[in-house]
Short mmCIF file of N, CA, C and O and ligand atoms in Angstrom, two decimals:
data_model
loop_
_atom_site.label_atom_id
_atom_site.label_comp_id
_atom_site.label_asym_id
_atom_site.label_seq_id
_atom_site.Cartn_x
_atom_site.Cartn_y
_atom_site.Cartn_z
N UNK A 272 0.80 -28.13 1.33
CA UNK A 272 0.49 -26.70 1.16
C UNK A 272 1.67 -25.98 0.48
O UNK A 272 2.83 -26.39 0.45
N UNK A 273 1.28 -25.01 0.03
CA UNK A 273 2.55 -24.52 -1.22
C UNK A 273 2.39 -22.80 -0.21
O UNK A 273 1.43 -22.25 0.31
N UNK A 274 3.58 -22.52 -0.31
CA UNK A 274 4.12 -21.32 -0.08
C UNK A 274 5.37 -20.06 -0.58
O UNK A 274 6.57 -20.27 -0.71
N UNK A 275 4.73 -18.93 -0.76
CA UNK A 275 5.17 -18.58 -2.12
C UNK A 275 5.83 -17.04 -1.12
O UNK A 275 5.11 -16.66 -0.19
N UNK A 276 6.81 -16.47 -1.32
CA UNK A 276 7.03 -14.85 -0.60
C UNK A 276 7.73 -14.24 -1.69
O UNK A 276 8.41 -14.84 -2.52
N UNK A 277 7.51 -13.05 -1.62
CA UNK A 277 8.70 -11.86 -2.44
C UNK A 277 8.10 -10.64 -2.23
O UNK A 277 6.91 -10.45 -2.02
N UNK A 278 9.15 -9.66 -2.30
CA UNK A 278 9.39 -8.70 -1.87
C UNK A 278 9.45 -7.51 -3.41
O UNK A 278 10.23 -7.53 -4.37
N UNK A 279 8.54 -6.79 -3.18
CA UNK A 279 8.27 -5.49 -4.27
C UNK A 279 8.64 -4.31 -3.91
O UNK A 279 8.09 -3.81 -2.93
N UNK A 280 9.88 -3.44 -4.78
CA UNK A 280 10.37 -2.26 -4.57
C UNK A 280 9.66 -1.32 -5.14
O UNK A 280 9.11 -1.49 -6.23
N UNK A 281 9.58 0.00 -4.32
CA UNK A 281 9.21 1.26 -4.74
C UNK A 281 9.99 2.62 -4.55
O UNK A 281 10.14 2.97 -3.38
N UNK A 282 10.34 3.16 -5.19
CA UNK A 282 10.44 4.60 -4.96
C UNK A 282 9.80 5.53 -6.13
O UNK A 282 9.73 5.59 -7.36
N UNK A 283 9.38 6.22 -4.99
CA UNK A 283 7.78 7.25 -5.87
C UNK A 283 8.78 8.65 -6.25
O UNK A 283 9.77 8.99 -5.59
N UNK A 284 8.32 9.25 -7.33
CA UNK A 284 9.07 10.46 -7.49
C UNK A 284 8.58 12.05 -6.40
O UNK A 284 9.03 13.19 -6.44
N UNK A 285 7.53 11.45 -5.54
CA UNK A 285 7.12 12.72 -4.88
C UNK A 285 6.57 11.70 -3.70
O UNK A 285 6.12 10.56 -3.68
N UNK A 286 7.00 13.23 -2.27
CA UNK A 286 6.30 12.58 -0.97
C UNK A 286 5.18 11.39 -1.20
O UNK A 286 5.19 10.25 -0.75
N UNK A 287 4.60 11.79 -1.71
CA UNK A 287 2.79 10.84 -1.19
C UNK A 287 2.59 10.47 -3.07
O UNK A 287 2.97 11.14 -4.04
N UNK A 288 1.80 9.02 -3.00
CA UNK A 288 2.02 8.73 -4.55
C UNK A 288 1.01 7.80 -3.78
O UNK A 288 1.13 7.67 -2.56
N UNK A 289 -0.22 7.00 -4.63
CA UNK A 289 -0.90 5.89 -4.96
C UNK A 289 -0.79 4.99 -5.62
O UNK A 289 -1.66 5.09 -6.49
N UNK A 290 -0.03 3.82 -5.81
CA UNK A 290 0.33 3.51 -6.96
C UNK A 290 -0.78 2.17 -6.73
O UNK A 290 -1.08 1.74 -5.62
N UNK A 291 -1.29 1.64 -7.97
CA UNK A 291 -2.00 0.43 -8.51
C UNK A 291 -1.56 -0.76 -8.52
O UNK A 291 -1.50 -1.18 -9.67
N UNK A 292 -1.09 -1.83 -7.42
CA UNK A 292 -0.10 -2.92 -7.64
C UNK A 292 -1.11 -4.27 -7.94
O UNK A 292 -0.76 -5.42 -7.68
N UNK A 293 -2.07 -4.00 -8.38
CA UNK A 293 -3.06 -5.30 -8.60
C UNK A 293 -2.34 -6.52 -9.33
O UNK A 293 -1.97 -7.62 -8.94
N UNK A 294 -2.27 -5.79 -10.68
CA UNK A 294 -1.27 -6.55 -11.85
C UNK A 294 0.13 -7.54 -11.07
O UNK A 294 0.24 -8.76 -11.13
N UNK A 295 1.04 -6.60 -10.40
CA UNK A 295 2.06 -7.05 -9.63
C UNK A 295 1.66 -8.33 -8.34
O UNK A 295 2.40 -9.00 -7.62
N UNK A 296 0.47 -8.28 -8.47
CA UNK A 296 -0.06 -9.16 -7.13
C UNK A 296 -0.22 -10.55 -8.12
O UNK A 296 0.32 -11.64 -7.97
N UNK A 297 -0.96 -10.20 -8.97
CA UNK A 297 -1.75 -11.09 -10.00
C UNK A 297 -0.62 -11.93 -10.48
O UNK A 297 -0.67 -13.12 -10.80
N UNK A 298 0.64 -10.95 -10.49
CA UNK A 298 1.34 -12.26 -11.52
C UNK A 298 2.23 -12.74 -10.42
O UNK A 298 3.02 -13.54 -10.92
N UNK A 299 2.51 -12.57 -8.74
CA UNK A 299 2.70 -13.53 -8.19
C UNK A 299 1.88 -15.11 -7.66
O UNK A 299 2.37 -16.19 -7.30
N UNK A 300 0.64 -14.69 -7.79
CA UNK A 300 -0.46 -15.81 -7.77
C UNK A 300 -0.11 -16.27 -8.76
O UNK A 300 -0.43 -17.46 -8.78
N UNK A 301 0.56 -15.88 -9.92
CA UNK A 301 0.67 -16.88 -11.12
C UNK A 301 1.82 -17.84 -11.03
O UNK A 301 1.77 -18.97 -11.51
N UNK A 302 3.15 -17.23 -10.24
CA UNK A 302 4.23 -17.53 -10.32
C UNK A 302 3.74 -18.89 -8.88
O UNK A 302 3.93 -20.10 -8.92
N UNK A 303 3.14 -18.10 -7.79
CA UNK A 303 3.22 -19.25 -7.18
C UNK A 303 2.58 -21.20 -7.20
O UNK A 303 2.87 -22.21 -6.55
N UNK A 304 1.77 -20.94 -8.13
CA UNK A 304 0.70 -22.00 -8.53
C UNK A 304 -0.20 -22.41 -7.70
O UNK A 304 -0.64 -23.55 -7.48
N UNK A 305 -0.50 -21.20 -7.15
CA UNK A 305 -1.67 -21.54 -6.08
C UNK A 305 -3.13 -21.44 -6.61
O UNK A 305 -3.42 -20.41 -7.22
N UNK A 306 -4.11 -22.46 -6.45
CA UNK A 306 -5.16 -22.33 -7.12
C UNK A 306 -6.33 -21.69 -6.01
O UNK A 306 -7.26 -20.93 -6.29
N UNK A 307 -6.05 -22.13 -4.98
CA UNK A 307 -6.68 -21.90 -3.83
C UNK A 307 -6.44 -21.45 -2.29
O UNK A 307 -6.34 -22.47 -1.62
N UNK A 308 -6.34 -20.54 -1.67
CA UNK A 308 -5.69 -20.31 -0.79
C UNK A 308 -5.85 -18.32 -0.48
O UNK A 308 -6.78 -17.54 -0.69
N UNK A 309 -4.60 -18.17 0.04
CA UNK A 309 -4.72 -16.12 0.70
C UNK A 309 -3.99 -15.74 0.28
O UNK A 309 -3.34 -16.57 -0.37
N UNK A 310 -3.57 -14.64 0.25
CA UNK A 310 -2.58 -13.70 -0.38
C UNK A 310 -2.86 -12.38 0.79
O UNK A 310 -3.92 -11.82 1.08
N UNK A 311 -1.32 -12.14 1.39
CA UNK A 311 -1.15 -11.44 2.03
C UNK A 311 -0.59 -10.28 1.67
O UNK A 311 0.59 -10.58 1.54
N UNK A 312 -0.72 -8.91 1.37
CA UNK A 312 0.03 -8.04 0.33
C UNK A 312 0.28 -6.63 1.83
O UNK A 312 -0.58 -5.77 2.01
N UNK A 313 1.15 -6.67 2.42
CA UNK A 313 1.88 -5.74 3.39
C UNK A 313 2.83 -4.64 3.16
O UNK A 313 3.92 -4.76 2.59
N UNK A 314 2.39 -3.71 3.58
CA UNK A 314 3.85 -2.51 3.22
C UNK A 314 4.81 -2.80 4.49
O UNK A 314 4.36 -3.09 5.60
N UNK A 315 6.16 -2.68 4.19
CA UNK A 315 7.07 -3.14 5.81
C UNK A 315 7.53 -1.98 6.02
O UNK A 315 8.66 -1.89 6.51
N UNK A 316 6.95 -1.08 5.79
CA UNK A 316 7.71 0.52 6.61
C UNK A 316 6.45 0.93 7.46
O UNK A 316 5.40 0.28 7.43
N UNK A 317 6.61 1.89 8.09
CA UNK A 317 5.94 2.53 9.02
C UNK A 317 4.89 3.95 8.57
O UNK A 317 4.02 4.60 9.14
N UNK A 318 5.60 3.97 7.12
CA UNK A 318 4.85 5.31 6.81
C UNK A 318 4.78 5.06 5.40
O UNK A 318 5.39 5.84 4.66
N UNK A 319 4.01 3.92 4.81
CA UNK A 319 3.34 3.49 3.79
C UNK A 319 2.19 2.38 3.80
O UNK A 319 2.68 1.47 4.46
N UNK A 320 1.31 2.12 3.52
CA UNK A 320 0.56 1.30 3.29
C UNK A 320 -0.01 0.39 2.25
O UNK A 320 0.16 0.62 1.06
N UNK A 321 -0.63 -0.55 2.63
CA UNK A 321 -1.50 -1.12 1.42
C UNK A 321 -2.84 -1.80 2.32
O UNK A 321 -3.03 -2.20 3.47
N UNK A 322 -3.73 -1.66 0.92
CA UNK A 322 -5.20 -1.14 1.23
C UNK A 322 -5.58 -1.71 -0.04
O UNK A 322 -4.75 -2.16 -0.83
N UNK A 323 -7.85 -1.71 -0.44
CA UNK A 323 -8.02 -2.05 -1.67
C UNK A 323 -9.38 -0.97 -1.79
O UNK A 323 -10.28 -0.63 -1.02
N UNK A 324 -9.13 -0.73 -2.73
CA UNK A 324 -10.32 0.25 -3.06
C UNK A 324 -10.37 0.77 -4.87
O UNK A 324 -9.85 0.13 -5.79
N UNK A 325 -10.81 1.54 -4.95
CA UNK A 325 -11.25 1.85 -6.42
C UNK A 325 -10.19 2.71 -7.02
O UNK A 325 -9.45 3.50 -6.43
N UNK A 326 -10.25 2.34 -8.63
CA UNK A 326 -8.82 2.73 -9.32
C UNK A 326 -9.57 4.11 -9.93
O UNK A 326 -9.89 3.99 -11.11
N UNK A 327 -9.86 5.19 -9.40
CA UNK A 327 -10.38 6.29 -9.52
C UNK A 327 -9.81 7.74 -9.52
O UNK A 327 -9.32 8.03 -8.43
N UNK A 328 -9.74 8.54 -10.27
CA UNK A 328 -8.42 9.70 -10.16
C UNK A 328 -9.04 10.43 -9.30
O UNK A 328 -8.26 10.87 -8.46
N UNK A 329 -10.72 10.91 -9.07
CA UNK A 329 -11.11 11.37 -8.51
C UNK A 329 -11.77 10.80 -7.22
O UNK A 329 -12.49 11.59 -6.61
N UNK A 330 -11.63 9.35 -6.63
CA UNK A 330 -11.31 9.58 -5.35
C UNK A 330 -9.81 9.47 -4.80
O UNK A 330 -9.71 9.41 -3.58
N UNK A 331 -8.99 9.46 -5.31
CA UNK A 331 -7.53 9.08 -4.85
C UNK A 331 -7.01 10.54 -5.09
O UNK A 331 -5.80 10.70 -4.95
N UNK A 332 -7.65 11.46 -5.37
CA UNK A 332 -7.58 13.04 -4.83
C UNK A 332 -8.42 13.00 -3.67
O UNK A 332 -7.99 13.36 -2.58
N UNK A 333 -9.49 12.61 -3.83
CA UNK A 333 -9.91 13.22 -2.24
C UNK A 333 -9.62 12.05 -1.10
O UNK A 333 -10.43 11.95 -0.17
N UNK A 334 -8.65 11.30 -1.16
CA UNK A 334 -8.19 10.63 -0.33
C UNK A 334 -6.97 11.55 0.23
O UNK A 334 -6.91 11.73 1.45
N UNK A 335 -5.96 12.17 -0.65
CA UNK A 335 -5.13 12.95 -0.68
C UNK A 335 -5.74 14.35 0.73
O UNK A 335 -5.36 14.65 1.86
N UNK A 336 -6.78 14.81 -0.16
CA UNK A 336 -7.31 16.46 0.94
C UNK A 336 -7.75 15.83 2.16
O UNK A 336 -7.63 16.38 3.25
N UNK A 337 -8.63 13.86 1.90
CA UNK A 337 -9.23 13.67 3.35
C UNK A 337 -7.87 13.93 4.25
O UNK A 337 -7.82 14.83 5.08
N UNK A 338 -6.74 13.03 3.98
CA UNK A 338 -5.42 12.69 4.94
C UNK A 338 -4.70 14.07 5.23
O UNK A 338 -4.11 14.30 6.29
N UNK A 339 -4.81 15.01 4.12
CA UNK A 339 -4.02 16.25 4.74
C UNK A 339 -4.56 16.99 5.80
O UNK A 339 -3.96 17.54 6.72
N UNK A 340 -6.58 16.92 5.43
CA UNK A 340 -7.46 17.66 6.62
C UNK A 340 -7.08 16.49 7.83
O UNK A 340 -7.17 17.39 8.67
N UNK A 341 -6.79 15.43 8.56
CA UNK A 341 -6.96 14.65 9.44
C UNK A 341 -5.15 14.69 10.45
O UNK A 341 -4.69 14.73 11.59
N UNK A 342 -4.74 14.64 8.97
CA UNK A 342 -2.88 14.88 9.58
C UNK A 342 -1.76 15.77 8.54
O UNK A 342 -0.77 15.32 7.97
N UNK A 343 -2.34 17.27 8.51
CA UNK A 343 -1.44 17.50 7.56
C UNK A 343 -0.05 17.95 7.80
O UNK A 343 0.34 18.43 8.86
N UNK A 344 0.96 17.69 6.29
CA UNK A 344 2.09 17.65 6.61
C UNK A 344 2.95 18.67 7.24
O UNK A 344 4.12 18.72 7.63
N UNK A 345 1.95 19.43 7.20
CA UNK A 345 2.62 20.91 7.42
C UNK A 345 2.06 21.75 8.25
O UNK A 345 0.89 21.80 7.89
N UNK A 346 2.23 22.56 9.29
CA UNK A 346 4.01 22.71 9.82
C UNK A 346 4.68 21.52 10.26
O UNK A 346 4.19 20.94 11.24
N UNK A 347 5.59 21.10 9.78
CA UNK A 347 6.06 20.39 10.80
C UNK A 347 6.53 20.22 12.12
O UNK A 347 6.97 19.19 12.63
N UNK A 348 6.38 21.43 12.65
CA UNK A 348 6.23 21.63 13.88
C UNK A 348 5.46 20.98 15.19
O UNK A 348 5.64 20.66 16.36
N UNK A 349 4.33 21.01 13.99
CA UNK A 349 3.16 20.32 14.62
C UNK A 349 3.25 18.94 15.96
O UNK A 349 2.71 18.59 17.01
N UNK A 350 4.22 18.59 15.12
CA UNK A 350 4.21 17.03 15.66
C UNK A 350 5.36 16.86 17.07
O UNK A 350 6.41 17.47 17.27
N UNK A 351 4.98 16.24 17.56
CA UNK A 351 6.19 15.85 18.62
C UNK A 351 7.83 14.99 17.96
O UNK A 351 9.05 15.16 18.04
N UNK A 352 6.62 13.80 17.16
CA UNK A 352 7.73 13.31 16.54
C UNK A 352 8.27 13.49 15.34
O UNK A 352 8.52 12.52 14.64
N UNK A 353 8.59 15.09 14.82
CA UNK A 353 9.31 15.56 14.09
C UNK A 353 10.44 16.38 14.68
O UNK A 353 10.27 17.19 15.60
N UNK A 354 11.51 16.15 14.13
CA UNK A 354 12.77 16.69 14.78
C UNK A 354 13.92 16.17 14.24
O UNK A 354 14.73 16.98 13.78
N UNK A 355 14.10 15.32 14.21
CA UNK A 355 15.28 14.33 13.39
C UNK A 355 14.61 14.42 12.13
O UNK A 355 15.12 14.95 11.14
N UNK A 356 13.32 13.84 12.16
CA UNK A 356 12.64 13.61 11.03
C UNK A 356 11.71 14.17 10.34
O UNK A 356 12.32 15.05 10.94
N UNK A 357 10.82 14.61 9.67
CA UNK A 357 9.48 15.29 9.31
C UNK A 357 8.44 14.31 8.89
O UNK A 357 7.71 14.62 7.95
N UNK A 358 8.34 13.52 9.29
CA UNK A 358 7.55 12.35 8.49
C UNK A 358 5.94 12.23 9.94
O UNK A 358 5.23 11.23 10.01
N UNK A 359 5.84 12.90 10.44
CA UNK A 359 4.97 12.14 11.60
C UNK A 359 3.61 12.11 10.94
O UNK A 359 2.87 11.23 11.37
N UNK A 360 3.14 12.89 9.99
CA UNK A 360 2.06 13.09 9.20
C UNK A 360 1.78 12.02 8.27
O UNK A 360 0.66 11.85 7.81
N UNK A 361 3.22 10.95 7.88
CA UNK A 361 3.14 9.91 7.06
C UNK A 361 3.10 8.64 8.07
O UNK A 361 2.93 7.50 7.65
N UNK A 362 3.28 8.94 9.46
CA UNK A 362 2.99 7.77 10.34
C UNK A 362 1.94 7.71 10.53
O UNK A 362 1.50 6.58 10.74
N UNK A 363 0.89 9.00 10.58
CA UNK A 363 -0.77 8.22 10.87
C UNK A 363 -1.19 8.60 9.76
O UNK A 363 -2.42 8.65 9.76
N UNK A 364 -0.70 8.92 8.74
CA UNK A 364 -1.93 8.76 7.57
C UNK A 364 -1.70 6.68 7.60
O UNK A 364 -2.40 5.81 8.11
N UNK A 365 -0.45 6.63 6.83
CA UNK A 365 -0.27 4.93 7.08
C UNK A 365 -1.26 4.41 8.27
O UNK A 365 -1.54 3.23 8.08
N UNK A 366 -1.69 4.79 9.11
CA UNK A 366 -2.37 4.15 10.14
C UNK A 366 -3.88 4.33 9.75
O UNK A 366 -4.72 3.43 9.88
N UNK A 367 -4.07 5.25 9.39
CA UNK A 367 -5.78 5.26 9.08
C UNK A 367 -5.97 4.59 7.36
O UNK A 367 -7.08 4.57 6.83
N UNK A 368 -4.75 4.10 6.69
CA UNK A 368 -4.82 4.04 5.45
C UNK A 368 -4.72 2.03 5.48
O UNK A 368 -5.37 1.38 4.65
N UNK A 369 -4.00 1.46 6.35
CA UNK A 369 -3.69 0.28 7.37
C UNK A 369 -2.16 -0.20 6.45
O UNK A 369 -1.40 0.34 5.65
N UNK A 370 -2.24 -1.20 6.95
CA UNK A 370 -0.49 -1.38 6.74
C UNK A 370 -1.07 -3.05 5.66
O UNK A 370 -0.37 -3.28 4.67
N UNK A 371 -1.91 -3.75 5.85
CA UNK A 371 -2.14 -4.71 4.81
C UNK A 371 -3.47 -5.01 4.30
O UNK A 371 -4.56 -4.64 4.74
N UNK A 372 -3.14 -5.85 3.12
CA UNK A 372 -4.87 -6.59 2.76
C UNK A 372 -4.74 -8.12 2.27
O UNK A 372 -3.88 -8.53 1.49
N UNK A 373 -5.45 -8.65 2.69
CA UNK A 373 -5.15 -10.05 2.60
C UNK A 373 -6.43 -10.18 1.39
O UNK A 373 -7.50 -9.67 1.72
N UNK A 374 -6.38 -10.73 0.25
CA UNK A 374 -7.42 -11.78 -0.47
C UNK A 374 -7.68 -12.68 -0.98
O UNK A 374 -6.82 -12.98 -1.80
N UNK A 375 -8.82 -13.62 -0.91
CA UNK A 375 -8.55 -14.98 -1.68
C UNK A 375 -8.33 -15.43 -2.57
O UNK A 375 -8.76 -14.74 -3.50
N UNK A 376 -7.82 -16.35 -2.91
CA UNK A 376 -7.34 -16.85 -4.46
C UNK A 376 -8.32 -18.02 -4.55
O UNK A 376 -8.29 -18.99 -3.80
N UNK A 377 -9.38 -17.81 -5.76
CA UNK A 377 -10.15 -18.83 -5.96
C UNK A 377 -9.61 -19.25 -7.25
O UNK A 377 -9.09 -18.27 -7.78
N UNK A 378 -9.52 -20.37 -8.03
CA UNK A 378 -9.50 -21.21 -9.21
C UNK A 378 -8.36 -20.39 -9.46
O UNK A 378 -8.30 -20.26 -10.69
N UNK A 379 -7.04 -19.50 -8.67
CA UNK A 379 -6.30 -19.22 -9.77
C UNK A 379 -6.12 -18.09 -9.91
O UNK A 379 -5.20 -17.69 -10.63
N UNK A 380 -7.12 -17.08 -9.12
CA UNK A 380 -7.47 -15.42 -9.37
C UNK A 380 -7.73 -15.22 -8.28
O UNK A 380 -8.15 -15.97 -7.40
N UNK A 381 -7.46 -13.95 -8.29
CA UNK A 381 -7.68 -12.93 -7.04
C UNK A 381 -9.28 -12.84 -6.93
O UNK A 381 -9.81 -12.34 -7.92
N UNK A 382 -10.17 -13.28 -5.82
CA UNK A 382 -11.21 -13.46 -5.84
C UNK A 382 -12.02 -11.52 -4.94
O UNK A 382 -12.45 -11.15 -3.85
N UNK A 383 -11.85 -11.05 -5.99
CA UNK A 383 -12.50 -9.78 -5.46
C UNK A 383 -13.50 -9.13 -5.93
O UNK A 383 -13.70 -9.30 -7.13
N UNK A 384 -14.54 -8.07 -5.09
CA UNK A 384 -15.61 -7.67 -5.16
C UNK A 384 -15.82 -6.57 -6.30
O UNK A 384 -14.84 -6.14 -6.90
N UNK A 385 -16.87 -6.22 -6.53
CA UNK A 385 -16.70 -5.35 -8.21
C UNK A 385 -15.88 -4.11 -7.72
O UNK A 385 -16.31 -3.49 -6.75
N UNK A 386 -14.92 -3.78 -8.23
CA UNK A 386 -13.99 -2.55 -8.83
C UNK A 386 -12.79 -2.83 -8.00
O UNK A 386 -11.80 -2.14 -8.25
N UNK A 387 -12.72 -3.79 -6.99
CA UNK A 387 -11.61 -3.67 -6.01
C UNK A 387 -10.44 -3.82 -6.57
O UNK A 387 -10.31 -4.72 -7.40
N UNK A 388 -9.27 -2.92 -6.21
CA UNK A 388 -8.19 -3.25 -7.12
C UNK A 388 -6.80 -3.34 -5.58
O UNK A 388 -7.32 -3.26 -4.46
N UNK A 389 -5.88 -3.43 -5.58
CA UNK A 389 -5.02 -3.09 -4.67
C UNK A 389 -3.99 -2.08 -5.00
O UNK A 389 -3.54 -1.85 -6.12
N UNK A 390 -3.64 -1.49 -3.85
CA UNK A 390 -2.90 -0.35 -3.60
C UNK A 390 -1.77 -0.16 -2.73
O UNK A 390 -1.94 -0.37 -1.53
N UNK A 391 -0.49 0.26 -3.23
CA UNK A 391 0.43 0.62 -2.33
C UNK A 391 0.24 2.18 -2.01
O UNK A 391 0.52 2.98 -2.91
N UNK A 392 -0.29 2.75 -0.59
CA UNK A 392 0.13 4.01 -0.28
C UNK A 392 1.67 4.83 -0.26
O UNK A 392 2.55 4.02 0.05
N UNK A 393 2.04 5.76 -0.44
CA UNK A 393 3.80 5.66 0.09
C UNK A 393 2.80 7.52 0.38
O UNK A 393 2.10 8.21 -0.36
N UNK A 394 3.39 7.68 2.19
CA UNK A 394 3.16 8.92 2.37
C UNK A 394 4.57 9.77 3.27
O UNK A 394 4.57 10.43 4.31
N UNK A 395 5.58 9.40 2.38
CA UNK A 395 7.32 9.76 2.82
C UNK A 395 8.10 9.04 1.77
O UNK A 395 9.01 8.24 1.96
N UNK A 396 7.68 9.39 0.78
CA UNK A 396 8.45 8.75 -0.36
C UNK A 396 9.70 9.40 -0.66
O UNK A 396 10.49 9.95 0.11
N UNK A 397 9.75 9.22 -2.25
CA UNK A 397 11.29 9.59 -2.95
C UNK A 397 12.58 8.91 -1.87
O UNK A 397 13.51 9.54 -1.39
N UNK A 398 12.35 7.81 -1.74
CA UNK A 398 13.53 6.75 -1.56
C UNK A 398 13.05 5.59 -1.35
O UNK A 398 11.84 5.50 -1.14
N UNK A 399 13.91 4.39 -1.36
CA UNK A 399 13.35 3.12 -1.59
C UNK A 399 13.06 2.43 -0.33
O UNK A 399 13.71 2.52 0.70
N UNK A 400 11.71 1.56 -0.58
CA UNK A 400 10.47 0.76 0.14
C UNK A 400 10.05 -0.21 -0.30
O UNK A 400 10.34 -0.67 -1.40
N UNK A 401 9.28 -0.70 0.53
CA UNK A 401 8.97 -2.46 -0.33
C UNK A 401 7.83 -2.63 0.19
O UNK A 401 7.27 -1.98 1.08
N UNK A 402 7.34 -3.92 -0.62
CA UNK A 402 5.69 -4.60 -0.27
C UNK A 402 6.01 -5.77 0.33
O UNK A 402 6.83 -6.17 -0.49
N UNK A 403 5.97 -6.68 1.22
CA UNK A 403 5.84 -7.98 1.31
C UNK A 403 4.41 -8.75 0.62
O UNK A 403 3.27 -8.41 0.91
N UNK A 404 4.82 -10.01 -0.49
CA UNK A 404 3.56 -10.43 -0.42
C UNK A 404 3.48 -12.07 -0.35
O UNK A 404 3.92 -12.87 -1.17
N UNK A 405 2.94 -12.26 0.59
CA UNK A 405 2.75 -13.75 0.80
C UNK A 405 1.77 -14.70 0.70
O UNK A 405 0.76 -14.51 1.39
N UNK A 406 1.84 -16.04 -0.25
CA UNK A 406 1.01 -16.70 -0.69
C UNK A 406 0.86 -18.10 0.00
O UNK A 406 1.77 -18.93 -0.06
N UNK A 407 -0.28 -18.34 0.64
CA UNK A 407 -0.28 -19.46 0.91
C UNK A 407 -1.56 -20.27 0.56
O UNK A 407 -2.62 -19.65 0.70
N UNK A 408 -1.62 -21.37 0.20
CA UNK A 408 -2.57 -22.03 -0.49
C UNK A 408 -2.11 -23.53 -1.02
O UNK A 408 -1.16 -24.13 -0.51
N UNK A 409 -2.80 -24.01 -1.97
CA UNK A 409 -3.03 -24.94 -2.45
C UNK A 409 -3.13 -25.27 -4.44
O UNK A 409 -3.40 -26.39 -4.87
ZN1 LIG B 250 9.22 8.87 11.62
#
């Protein structure tokens, strides 16, 4: 069995950013030579995610108003666990947004359903974060 890891940096120029890491996934399945097997793609902070859904400007705005109506950032008052920090609004959006997505690698490719693309959330950005992504297969 072949096993492949590395680690992808981000820093977004504003709090909350969507960024598109499909491509970045794609060319570690390439690097690892796995023809067959999973791909594990994880955010390792607490207040970012990754998720797969559609590369759409107009739902990745209303993903934006859903997360602000459910936990918004502001007041920060709001929260218990703001005080040191202001981020508690980027700890459960990350939670309803999930922290990974695993998919299969058939013949070589990311074996996914029509439009699915992958996504790094960052909802406490403007400083640096990472993806874990891990390949295991054949
Ligand atoms: Zn925090």
């Amino acid at each position: 069995m072949k096993s492949f890891r590395k680690e992808i940096w981000f820093e977004t120029d504003r709090r909350r950013k969507l960024i598109n890491i499909t491509k970045q996934v794609e060319d570690c399945v390439l690097e690892s030579g796995v023809r067959e097997g999973l791909v594990l793609v994880n955010a390792m902070h607490i207040t970012s995610s990754v998720f797969v859904n559609d590369d759409e400007p107009g739902l990745h705005h209303d993903f934006e108003v859903w997360l602000e109506k459910l936990a918004p950032e502001q007041p920060y008052s709001q929260y218990m666990h703001n005080g040191i920090e202001d981020n508690a609004d980027a700890h459960l959006k990350r939670t309803i947004m999930g922290r990974e997505t695993v998919v299969a690698i058939t013949e070589g490719k990311l074996d996914f359903g029509p439009w699915e693309q992958i996504f790094y959330g960052e909802f406490d950005g403007i400083r640096k974060k990472r993806v874990l992504i891990k390949i295991i297969g054949e």
